[in-house]
Amino acid sequence: MATLELRGITKRFPGVLANDSVDLKVSSGEILGLLGENGAGKTTLMNILYGLYSADEGEILIDDVPQSFAGPGDAIAAGIGMVHQHFMLVPVFTVTENVVLGVEPVGPGGVINIKEAKREVREISQRYGLEVDPDAIIEDIPVGIQQRVEIIKVLFRNAEFLIFDEPTAVLTPQEIEEFFGILNGLREAGKAIIFITHKLKEVIEVSDDIAVLRRGAMVGGADPATTTEADLANLMVGRPVELVVAKEDSEPGAQVLTVSDLVVLDDRDQVAVNSISFDVKAGEIVGVAGVQGNGQTELVEALTGLRGVAAGTVTIGGKDVTHATPRQIHESSVAHVPEDRQRSGLVMSFSITENMVLDGYYHEPYSSGIKMDWDSARSKAEELVEQYDVRTPGTEVAANTLSGGNQQKVIVAREFGRDVQLVVASQPTRGIDVGSIEYIHERIVEERDQGAALLIVSTELDEVMALSDRILVMFDGKVVAEYRGGAVTAEEIGLAMAGAAT
Amino acid sequence: MTAAATTPDAVIVRTPAEIKRSRYLGITYLFLAVVVLWFFARWSVDLGNFTFKLARPTDPSAPDLTLSAGRVTLIVGVILAAMGGVQLARGFGKMNNLVLAIGLFLFIFAFLGWATAQSSIGAFSMVGMMKTTIVRSVPITLGALAGVMSERVAVINIAIEGQLLGGAFVAVVVASPLTGGEDPTLILGSPIGGWIGVGAAVFAGMLLAWVLAVLSIRYVVDQIIVGVVITIFVTGMTSFLALRWLADNPELNKGPIFKSIGIPLLSDIPFLGPVLFDHNIFVFGSFILVAFLTFLLFRTRWGLRARAVGEHPKAADTLGVNVYRTRYLNVIIGGAVAGFGGAFFTLGSVGRFDENMTNGRGFIGLAAMIFGRWHPVGAMAAGLVFGFADAMSQTLGILQTGIPSEFLGMVPFIATILVVAGLVGKARPPAADGQPYIKQ
Amino acid sequence: MTEPQLPPETPAEDNESAEPESRWTAFMNDLTGVNVDWRSALLVPVLAIIAALAVSVVIIVVSDIELWREFSLSALGDAIGQAGSAMWALFTGSFGSLAAVSSTLAFSAPLILAGLSVAIGFKAGLFNIGAEGQMLMGGMAAVALGITIDIPVFLNVPLAVIGAMIGGGIWGGIAGLLRARTGAHEVITTIMLNSIAGLAVIWMLSTDFFQPEGRQDPVSEDIAVSARLPRLLGFLDRNDLRVHFGIVVALLAAYAIYWVLFKSTIGFEFRAVGFNPDAAHYAGMKVTWLYVSVMGLAGGLAGIAGMTQINGLLYRASPGFAAGIGFDAISLALLGRSHPAGVVAAGFLFGALRAGGLDMQVATDVPIDLIGVIQALVVVFIAAPALIRAIFRVKTGEEIGQLTTGWGT
Ligand SMILES: Nc1ncnc2c1ncn2[C@@H]1O[C@H](COP(=O)(O)OP(=O)(O)O)[C@@H](O)[C@H]1O
Ligand SMILES: [Mg+2]
């Protein structure tokens, strides 16, 4: 029986102590659940174990023999395999090419024996029940299948120790069940497994043992048989966590956003939003649930003027904005919290002041239209930083010096810090800490209570369920189901997310 | 649950981008049709005949092609107009690029016919022009191959121009004193000193590529800037040394010239023989390199890893592929190819070095790489297109069409702009192209 | 744009100087009213120049052909002597006398203008390699006006400036338009437009409009005297004091660009697009229009640079009158970190190199092309401060990181 052990692992990034003397142990035939909120240092720890980062202090032992990994190659050779949080698949390669990359079966002259490779891929996929077409191109297959490819990759290298970094984040509830089946199968086959998540339910359901990481340090363990979600939450965050968002019943008013028969194309000119219709009323939060890549991104971009509309109409506050520019949408009192804050929500090397006026810079009081008034921009920024609890040394520091949660608060402050009739927020709390999540949720509810209409798109089902007065489920570019908030279970929504309702 | 009303699926037959491109293409065809009919066919009454010679005077084995210019231009004009109409009305779908190629071919054919008939000579050597096309395409193809090798591992190589120029200089400076005019030791039609010169050029290309690699991979300097600076450096350095060494020592600037070798049997094929199989080692070398690099990139383990590094370096890294080493290696191989291409300018052509003699061919090579969709075979095809533009402007100069020679000289540059503007549709570069890879 | 990136190997000797704000820095801040870390702002450029000059001395010595013919200590001594006198000539030719300084300033004018052209491109995330062609087009516009219009100098010179700006602006705008409408990368299109402009100038100079009667070679008529940029030291009545009004135009332009970039709304848009086009688009800025206007403005600046060549120095056009200044401008903008003040300082330096380089070539037979090499080396050292750190064993600021975008975008 093989064991893998980490002792006193410490890793510092500039300004962050990502891992603080962490100990960890896992043996064959065991699933260790590693729990920790966003930014706790789970990925960093696993990257060290996998040879991607080198630890500043501490050691890795396999069967009590200290190891030194110069790179992932060494870790792989030692029997460690990792399924990364962000898949490590080459999108334009086939399944087989991805699986064999780095350990290719070759003939004379270094020519890849692709037939042999395919045969081996097929064999593994049959042995572990991981069905996939070896010739499919990665970018053409759904994430659930891509994950299978990742698992096959690891098994192809004969890994004994398997690391799964937040594998369930991209799956539907049903796919998660299926995935747990695979995990159990691997455990039966005698593999040692580290399963990383920040979801309490999952870790209790599948693990044999639980370890909790907080702010880089190991804060304790728990026995899945006896522990409760509340205990784990407390351990993970360091204080009791309110698991639900407190809010009154909504009192919907007039229709603010009306979408009818909307068709939107994606970057590859395929239909991404397929003729959908819905509305959002004043004083109401409408949540859009769905697995990533089912048209939510394109929907939001079309509503906010960032992407052209192929057919259908969009009206906001009675005004037709189907073909409006982002600026015109902004001027119709619409707040937009974009999906990827670093890609499009912020200019990372701009100061907080500059980011606070990023979309309002061109009008009073920030400018005369030609000349910027930096003094008034600065005082507005200072006011918003104060009001929205942005933790920063000042308004003149660059946005890239802030933590993810505070960056998100800058965006929320900018977008909510003026009178708005409609809020379109995409993944408003992705990848940020629990404190910031709670804060942003409160603000969203507050906007509703002040009479705004809100459309919240999130792949976190818990978030959608906690916030929404009404829930739309998107699948394959369509709204396949609609529920009243609070009157539906996760299982029902999960079925719809998987397309079962069509 | 209130089931959402099921709406019919949206049916998108042609995407907006497609429609837009169709419109551009359609208008282009109509424009070409007007040019052909208005400018060329206008004189159709007394336009007379034109003759394309398909064989060289020495091997009169192929017949000449003689046609009536008036009829040809009229027919081509009508076909182009029809194509424009169809393109505007409904497009050619998947055949768009094929139709574009046919359209351009017809236009150029009509144009050459008209120009020939107009000129007092009334005939020109088609075989000569095609041969020139191949020869002129060589440095562009080789430059493009250098680009392919390095961009496939996601390092932008805009230093190709500098690598070509450096290769050209080093080749002649090394080969001249070694051969000193004549040398009896001939291998494949050229003195051994010539081969050493080629080797030195290859080495110079590798050295410059190594600098590019170190600065962009290790010191993470912006790759485009590094490339431009290397080109500026080489331009300055070769001019400096040309003045300091070559101006007063002409014997240092008299390199051997590699002669053409006719491949037995193949070079006797009418038309194709002289065009394809009677060249010097640089031309054959570029053919071989295209085949070899294609094999390397798409059949071997090494190629799979290189492409993975260009598409998703982190994925490659997590599988134990050494991203940095792969990048260094590929960029330096690309440099070797470009250095070889540089030697063509001197040892494969005029035998002497002139300041800035590459004259932007490296940058055109870069465009050929994009046009060729980052594929060696595509790079060669694109190189041939540019070679043809070059050869045609030369032919038109001989025919004395009255078009100012400066305008003819612009043709390759304008063609390059049209290519990068996506006249032929967009291709995807390697996903990580230009991005440094940073490991913690 | 990605987050600031660290080189794969950061040197570990970072903790030695805890950087107390030096008295000198405090003095400079008081003096200039600008609050920056002068040590790190100037350290790298100054050391880069020193390193580049040192390398160029080595190049002169090593490239001495006598040394290669037959090596001897005396030949080595001669070579080193030549390198020494070359450096001395470089210095005296640029700062050694009033005439030298005047010549430095005269060369600086177009360099600063073209440098601003490239710098504003970088600020907006565009790499304008086309300053050379834009200079040619701007210069030809100035020639066209100068040979046809003869009005008082205080009208004719502004007219030349405006004409050149339009001429160069159109040429730059084409590249911007191509980028905006088709995604054609400006690096390639501007290089091609340079070649096209070069040929177009030769053609234009063969037309009756430009060519003086009776001439067959490509050269234009002389521009009207009223279109010439006045000589600043004209009152001294010396022929060799060539500094002209162009340097004033260049400094005014630098200030104007500074104001535009940091005080105006459109400058805010330029910088936002430069750092993150996606965020700019999200914020409602018209990214495509910005590409066109940045390239138009850049072309306009380069056009004025071309005008100063014609109206300040040559008084008529011949092929290649841009003299490679458009390419020097790239190194110059990088040395000046794309900041107008930096560009002005770098412009003076490069002007000095050009002025001194001429003397060097005449006095010591070392070809002036060496200054191109020096400039390229300066940029290498600037762009990779890690090299400077390694050579001089000092602590420096960060690498300049990504200024351009690849083909994919
Ligand atoms: N490459 C890096 N450079 C600097 N800081 C990093 C880097 N990777 C992670 N961090 C920081 O280290 C901490 C832990 O991150 P991570 O291991 O990704 O957490 P988790 O996976 O638990 O969400 C975070 O504060 C994060 O910002
Ligand atoms: Mg993580």
Short mmCIF file of C-alpha atoms in Angstrom, two decimals, chain A residues 24-361:
data_model
loop_
_atom_site.label_atom_id
_atom_site.label_comp_id
_atom_site.label_asym_id
_atom_site.label_seq_id
_atom_site.Cartn_x
_atom_site.Cartn_y
_atom_site.Cartn_z
CA LEU A 24 -1.08 16.22 4.46
CA LYS A 25 -1.28 12.46 4.03
CA VAL A 26 -3.18 10.10 1.76
CA SER A 27 -2.98 6.35 1.16
CA SER A 28 -4.09 3.86 -1.49
CA GLY A 29 -7.77 3.12 -1.60
CA GLU A 30 -8.62 6.35 0.12
CA ILE A 31 -10.29 9.61 -0.93
CA LEU A 32 -9.03 12.64 0.95
CA GLY A 33 -11.32 15.65 0.68
CA LEU A 34 -9.34 18.89 0.71
CA LEU A 35 -11.65 21.76 1.59
CA GLY A 36 -10.95 25.47 1.49
CA GLU A 37 -12.51 28.63 0.19
CA ASN A 38 -11.27 30.53 -2.87
CA GLY A 39 -7.73 31.73 -2.36
CA ALA A 40 -7.04 29.35 0.53
CA GLY A 41 -4.04 27.91 -1.28
CA LYS A 42 -5.38 24.52 -2.40
CA THR A 43 -4.25 24.83 -6.01
CA THR A 44 -0.86 26.13 -4.99
CA LEU A 45 -0.35 23.19 -2.68
CA MET A 46 -1.26 20.71 -5.38
CA ASN A 47 0.92 22.45 -7.94
CA ILE A 48 3.82 21.99 -5.57
CA LEU A 49 2.96 18.33 -5.17
CA TYR A 50 2.80 18.01 -8.94
CA GLY A 51 6.19 19.66 -9.47
CA LEU A 52 4.82 22.78 -11.17
CA TYR A 53 5.94 25.07 -8.36
CA SER A 54 8.82 24.49 -6.05
CA ALA A 55 8.11 24.86 -2.35
CA ASP A 56 10.06 27.39 -0.32
CA GLU A 57 10.14 24.95 2.57
CA GLY A 58 8.99 21.43 3.34
CA GLU A 59 9.20 18.03 1.73
CA ILE A 60 7.21 15.49 -0.22
CA LEU A 61 7.44 11.82 0.72
CA ILE A 62 6.21 8.75 -1.09
CA ASP A 63 6.25 5.63 1.07
CA ASP A 64 8.42 7.63 3.47
CA VAL A 65 11.04 8.30 0.81
CA PRO A 66 11.69 12.02 0.28
CA GLN A 67 11.16 13.14 -3.29
CA SER A 68 12.49 16.06 -5.24
CA PHE A 69 10.55 17.14 -8.29
CA ALA A 70 12.23 19.48 -10.75
CA GLY A 71 9.11 19.51 -12.89
CA PRO A 72 5.87 17.69 -13.57
CA GLY A 73 7.83 15.04 -15.45
CA ASP A 74 9.38 13.88 -12.20
CA ALA A 75 6.06 13.90 -10.38
CA ILE A 76 4.46 11.87 -13.15
CA ALA A 77 7.31 9.40 -12.98
CA ALA A 78 6.70 9.09 -9.24
CA GLY A 79 3.10 8.08 -9.92
CA ILE A 80 1.34 11.38 -9.33
CA GLY A 81 -1.40 12.52 -11.69
CA MET A 82 -3.43 15.70 -11.58
CA VAL A 83 -6.67 16.87 -13.13
CA HIS A 84 -6.32 20.63 -13.06
CA GLN A 85 -8.95 23.15 -12.09
CA HIS A 86 -8.60 24.71 -15.52
CA PHE A 87 -8.32 21.83 -17.93
CA MET A 88 -4.93 21.30 -19.46
CA LEU A 89 -6.10 20.20 -22.87
CA VAL A 90 -4.94 21.50 -26.22
CA PRO A 91 -8.21 22.56 -27.84
CA VAL A 92 -7.20 21.88 -31.44
CA PHE A 93 -5.76 18.44 -30.76
CA THR A 94 -7.70 15.19 -30.81
CA VAL A 95 -8.50 13.25 -27.67
CA THR A 96 -5.77 10.76 -28.45
CA GLU A 97 -3.15 13.42 -29.11
CA ASN A 98 -3.96 15.02 -25.79
CA VAL A 99 -3.77 11.77 -23.91
CA VAL A 100 -0.44 10.64 -25.30
CA LEU A 101 1.27 14.04 -25.28
CA GLY A 102 4.55 13.63 -23.43
CA VAL A 103 4.49 9.81 -23.44
CA GLU A 104 3.88 9.15 -27.12
CA PRO A 105 4.33 5.67 -28.52
CA VAL A 106 6.79 6.16 -31.36
CA GLY A 107 8.18 4.15 -34.21
CA PRO A 108 11.46 4.70 -36.04
CA GLY A 109 12.39 8.31 -36.72
CA GLY A 110 10.28 9.58 -33.87
CA VAL A 111 7.10 9.06 -35.88
CA ILE A 112 4.09 8.74 -33.61
CA ASN A 113 2.32 5.43 -33.80
CA ILE A 114 -1.14 6.90 -33.71
CA LYS A 115 -2.90 3.55 -34.17
CA GLU A 116 -1.25 2.10 -31.12
CA ALA A 117 -2.03 5.27 -29.18
CA LYS A 118 -5.71 5.07 -30.08
CA ARG A 119 -5.86 1.44 -29.09
CA GLU A 120 -4.47 2.22 -25.66
CA VAL A 121 -6.85 5.13 -25.17
CA ARG A 122 -9.76 2.90 -26.08
CA GLU A 123 -8.60 0.22 -23.72
CA ILE A 124 -8.41 2.55 -20.73
CA SER A 125 -11.71 4.16 -21.51
CA GLN A 126 -13.35 0.72 -21.55
CA ARG A 127 -11.64 -0.53 -18.42
CA TYR A 128 -12.79 2.43 -16.30
CA GLY A 129 -16.06 3.13 -18.07
CA LEU A 130 -14.91 6.50 -19.39
CA GLU A 131 -16.54 6.62 -22.76
CA VAL A 132 -14.99 8.95 -25.33
CA ASP A 133 -14.24 9.05 -29.04
CA PRO A 134 -10.44 8.99 -29.46
CA ASP A 135 -10.66 10.96 -32.70
CA ALA A 136 -12.81 13.83 -31.45
CA ILE A 137 -11.27 17.31 -31.36
CA ILE A 138 -11.26 18.67 -27.82
CA GLU A 139 -12.89 22.02 -28.61
CA ASP A 140 -15.85 20.20 -30.15
CA ILE A 141 -16.75 18.12 -27.10
CA PRO A 142 -18.60 19.21 -23.95
CA VAL A 143 -16.75 19.92 -20.71
CA GLY A 144 -18.06 16.79 -19.05
CA ILE A 145 -16.37 14.66 -21.69
CA GLN A 146 -13.26 16.82 -21.59
CA GLN A 147 -12.97 15.92 -17.96
CA ARG A 148 -13.04 12.26 -18.85
CA VAL A 149 -10.16 12.92 -21.21
CA GLU A 150 -8.26 14.49 -18.35
CA ILE A 151 -8.86 11.41 -16.22
CA ILE A 152 -7.77 9.10 -19.02
CA LYS A 153 -4.64 11.18 -19.37
CA VAL A 154 -3.77 10.57 -15.75
CA LEU A 155 -4.55 6.85 -15.92
CA PHE A 156 -2.58 6.49 -19.15
CA ARG A 157 0.49 7.49 -17.16
CA ASN A 158 -0.20 4.78 -14.58
CA ALA A 159 -0.73 7.27 -11.76
CA GLU A 160 -1.22 5.83 -8.27
CA PHE A 161 -1.93 9.17 -6.63
CA LEU A 162 -4.69 11.15 -8.29
CA ILE A 163 -5.36 14.82 -7.61
CA PHE A 164 -8.65 16.40 -8.67
CA ASP A 165 -8.65 20.19 -8.33
CA GLU A 166 -12.25 21.44 -8.07
CA PRO A 167 -13.46 18.92 -10.65
CA THR A 168 -17.14 19.51 -9.96
CA ALA A 169 -17.12 23.25 -10.69
CA VAL A 170 -17.97 22.73 -14.34
CA LEU A 171 -20.46 19.89 -13.99
CA THR A 172 -24.22 19.64 -13.64
CA PRO A 173 -25.59 17.97 -10.49
CA GLN A 174 -26.21 14.79 -12.46
CA GLU A 175 -22.75 14.81 -13.96
CA ILE A 176 -21.41 15.27 -10.46
CA GLU A 177 -23.15 12.10 -9.32
CA GLU A 178 -21.70 10.29 -12.28
CA PHE A 179 -18.28 11.68 -11.47
CA PHE A 180 -18.53 10.44 -7.89
CA GLY A 181 -19.23 7.01 -9.33
CA ILE A 182 -15.98 7.23 -11.27
CA LEU A 183 -14.13 8.37 -8.13
CA ASN A 184 -15.43 5.39 -6.20
CA GLY A 185 -14.38 3.09 -9.01
CA LEU A 186 -10.87 4.50 -8.86
CA ARG A 187 -10.77 4.06 -5.12
CA GLU A 188 -11.82 0.44 -5.54
CA ALA A 189 -9.00 0.04 -8.05
CA GLY A 190 -6.64 1.00 -5.24
CA LYS A 191 -5.77 4.54 -6.22
CA ALA A 192 -5.06 7.21 -3.64
CA ILE A 193 -7.17 10.29 -4.37
CA ILE A 194 -7.07 13.91 -3.28
CA PHE A 195 -10.39 15.56 -4.06
CA ILE A 196 -10.42 19.36 -3.81
CA THR A 197 -13.55 21.44 -3.48
CA HIS A 198 -15.05 24.38 -1.67
CA LYS A 199 -18.47 22.77 -1.59
CA LEU A 200 -19.34 21.30 1.76
CA LYS A 201 -21.97 18.80 0.63
CA GLU A 202 -19.66 17.15 -1.86
CA VAL A 203 -16.79 16.66 0.47
CA ILE A 204 -19.03 15.00 3.04
CA GLU A 205 -20.62 12.78 0.45
CA VAL A 206 -17.56 11.30 -1.17
CA SER A 207 -14.53 11.56 1.13
CA ASP A 208 -13.04 9.05 3.53
CA ASP A 209 -11.24 11.81 5.37
CA ILE A 210 -11.41 15.62 5.29
CA ALA A 211 -8.65 18.23 5.63
CA VAL A 212 -9.43 21.94 5.74
CA LEU A 213 -7.15 24.70 4.50
CA ARG A 214 -7.67 28.33 5.51
CA ARG A 215 -5.47 31.26 4.42
CA GLY A 216 -2.72 28.85 3.44
CA ALA A 217 -2.64 26.93 6.71
CA MET A 218 -4.08 23.54 7.61
CA VAL A 219 -6.68 24.36 10.25
CA GLY A 220 -7.89 20.87 11.02
CA GLY A 221 -9.54 17.73 9.81
CA ALA A 222 -12.94 16.14 10.15
CA ASP A 223 -14.56 12.77 9.85
CA PRO A 224 -17.17 12.85 7.08
CA ALA A 225 -19.32 10.38 8.98
CA THR A 226 -19.83 12.68 11.94
CA THR A 227 -19.23 16.25 10.82
CA THR A 228 -21.91 18.71 9.67
CA GLU A 229 -21.93 21.35 6.96
CA ALA A 230 -22.11 24.09 9.54
CA ASP A 231 -19.04 22.77 11.37
CA LEU A 232 -17.08 22.57 8.13
CA ALA A 233 -18.16 26.06 7.08
CA ASN A 234 -17.01 27.39 10.40
CA LEU A 235 -13.66 25.66 10.02
CA MET A 236 -13.23 26.78 6.44
CA VAL A 237 -14.03 30.46 6.91
CA GLY A 238 -13.04 30.92 10.51
CA ARG A 239 -16.43 32.17 11.61
CA PRO A 240 -20.01 31.01 11.30
CA VAL A 241 -21.28 31.53 7.77
CA GLU A 242 -24.78 32.57 6.82
CA LEU A 243 -25.62 30.02 4.16
CA VAL A 244 -28.65 31.86 2.88
CA VAL A 245 -29.10 35.43 1.69
CA ALA A 246 -31.57 37.34 3.84
CA LYS A 247 -34.22 39.05 1.73
CA GLU A 248 -37.89 39.93 1.71
CA ASP A 249 -40.31 38.68 -0.92
CA SER A 250 -40.10 40.68 -4.07
CA GLU A 251 -42.74 43.07 -5.28
CA PRO A 252 -42.27 43.12 -9.03
CA GLY A 253 -43.26 46.33 -10.76
CA ALA A 254 -43.28 47.28 -14.42
CA GLN A 255 -41.35 45.39 -17.05
CA VAL A 256 -37.87 46.86 -17.44
CA LEU A 257 -36.08 44.37 -19.67
CA THR A 258 -38.00 42.59 -22.39
CA VAL A 259 -36.31 40.10 -24.65
CA SER A 260 -38.18 38.49 -27.50
CA ASP A 261 -37.07 35.83 -29.93
CA LEU A 262 -33.46 36.81 -29.45
CA VAL A 263 -30.87 35.07 -31.61
CA VAL A 264 -27.17 35.64 -31.02
CA LEU A 265 -24.15 34.08 -32.69
CA ASP A 266 -20.88 33.15 -31.02
CA ASP A 267 -17.36 33.92 -32.21
CA ARG A 268 -17.41 31.02 -34.59
CA ASP A 269 -20.72 32.22 -36.05
CA GLN A 270 -22.68 29.34 -34.56
CA VAL A 271 -26.07 30.00 -33.00
CA ALA A 272 -25.36 30.48 -29.29
CA VAL A 273 -28.62 32.06 -28.14
CA ASN A 274 -31.42 30.31 -29.87
CA SER A 275 -34.54 32.40 -30.16
CA ILE A 276 -35.26 33.09 -26.49
CA SER A 277 -37.82 35.37 -24.83
CA PHE A 278 -38.16 36.54 -21.25
CA ASP A 279 -38.60 39.68 -19.19
CA VAL A 280 -37.30 41.17 -15.97
CA LYS A 281 -39.45 43.48 -13.88
CA ALA A 282 -38.54 46.33 -11.57
CA GLY A 283 -37.83 45.15 -8.04
CA GLU A 284 -37.13 41.60 -9.12
CA ILE A 285 -34.04 39.42 -9.32
CA VAL A 286 -34.07 36.97 -12.17
CA GLY A 287 -31.33 34.36 -12.01
CA VAL A 288 -30.07 32.51 -15.04
CA ALA A 289 -28.74 29.06 -14.20
CA GLY A 290 -26.95 26.74 -16.55
CA VAL A 291 -23.72 24.94 -17.23
CA GLN A 292 -21.10 27.20 -18.67
CA GLY A 293 -21.13 27.50 -22.43
CA ASN A 294 -24.85 27.21 -22.98
CA GLY A 295 -25.21 30.71 -24.38
CA GLN A 296 -25.18 32.76 -21.17
CA THR A 297 -22.07 34.70 -22.14
CA GLU A 298 -23.44 35.58 -25.54
CA LEU A 299 -26.82 36.50 -24.05
CA VAL A 300 -25.26 38.97 -21.64
CA GLU A 301 -23.01 40.42 -24.30
CA ALA A 302 -25.95 40.94 -26.61
CA LEU A 303 -28.02 42.61 -23.88
CA THR A 304 -25.21 45.00 -23.05
CA GLY A 305 -24.39 45.93 -26.63
CA LEU A 306 -21.07 44.13 -26.76
CA ARG A 307 -22.22 41.62 -29.33
CA GLY A 308 -24.44 42.00 -32.36
CA VAL A 309 -27.96 40.63 -32.37
CA ALA A 310 -28.77 38.33 -35.27
CA ALA A 311 -32.56 38.39 -34.81
CA GLY A 312 -35.21 39.34 -32.27
CA THR A 313 -35.60 42.44 -30.13
CA VAL A 314 -34.45 43.77 -26.78
CA THR A 315 -36.16 46.65 -25.00
CA ILE A 316 -35.05 48.34 -21.82
CA GLY A 317 -37.46 50.65 -20.03
CA GLY A 318 -39.67 50.70 -23.10
CA LYS A 319 -36.87 51.75 -25.41
CA ASP A 320 -35.76 49.48 -28.24
CA VAL A 321 -32.06 48.79 -27.67
CA THR A 322 -31.66 45.78 -29.93
CA HIS A 323 -28.86 47.34 -31.89
CA ALA A 324 -27.67 49.86 -29.33
CA THR A 325 -23.99 50.39 -28.60
CA PRO A 326 -22.51 49.68 -25.17
CA ARG A 327 -22.45 53.42 -24.59
CA GLN A 328 -26.16 53.79 -25.39
CA ILE A 329 -26.96 50.91 -23.07
CA HIS A 330 -24.86 52.53 -20.35
CA GLU A 331 -26.83 55.73 -20.86
CA SER A 332 -30.11 53.86 -20.49
CA SER A 333 -29.17 53.44 -16.81
CA VAL A 334 -27.94 49.89 -17.10
CA ALA A 335 -25.23 48.55 -14.80
CA HIS A 336 -23.13 45.71 -16.17
CA VAL A 337 -20.91 43.53 -14.03
CA PRO A 338 -18.97 41.57 -16.64
CA GLU A 339 -18.20 37.89 -16.48
CA ASP A 340 -14.43 38.22 -16.43
CA ARG A 341 -13.40 41.17 -14.32
CA GLN A 342 -9.76 41.12 -15.36
CA ARG A 343 -10.38 40.64 -19.03
CA SER A 344 -13.01 43.27 -19.55
CA GLY A 345 -14.17 44.83 -16.29
CA LEU A 346 -10.97 46.57 -15.33
CA VAL A 347 -7.86 48.00 -16.87
CA MET A 348 -5.51 46.27 -14.49
CA SER A 349 -2.67 48.77 -14.74
CA PHE A 350 -4.98 51.77 -14.33
CA SER A 351 -5.44 53.30 -10.89
CA ILE A 352 -8.61 52.75 -8.93
CA THR A 353 -9.68 56.29 -9.78
CA GLU A 354 -9.26 55.63 -13.47
CA ASN A 355 -11.14 52.37 -13.18
CA MET A 356 -13.95 54.01 -11.24
CA VAL A 357 -14.64 56.34 -14.16
CA LEU A 358 -13.90 53.80 -16.86
CA ASP A 359 -17.35 54.00 -18.39
CA GLY A 360 -18.48 57.42 -17.16
CA TYR A 361 -15.31 59.37 -17.86
#
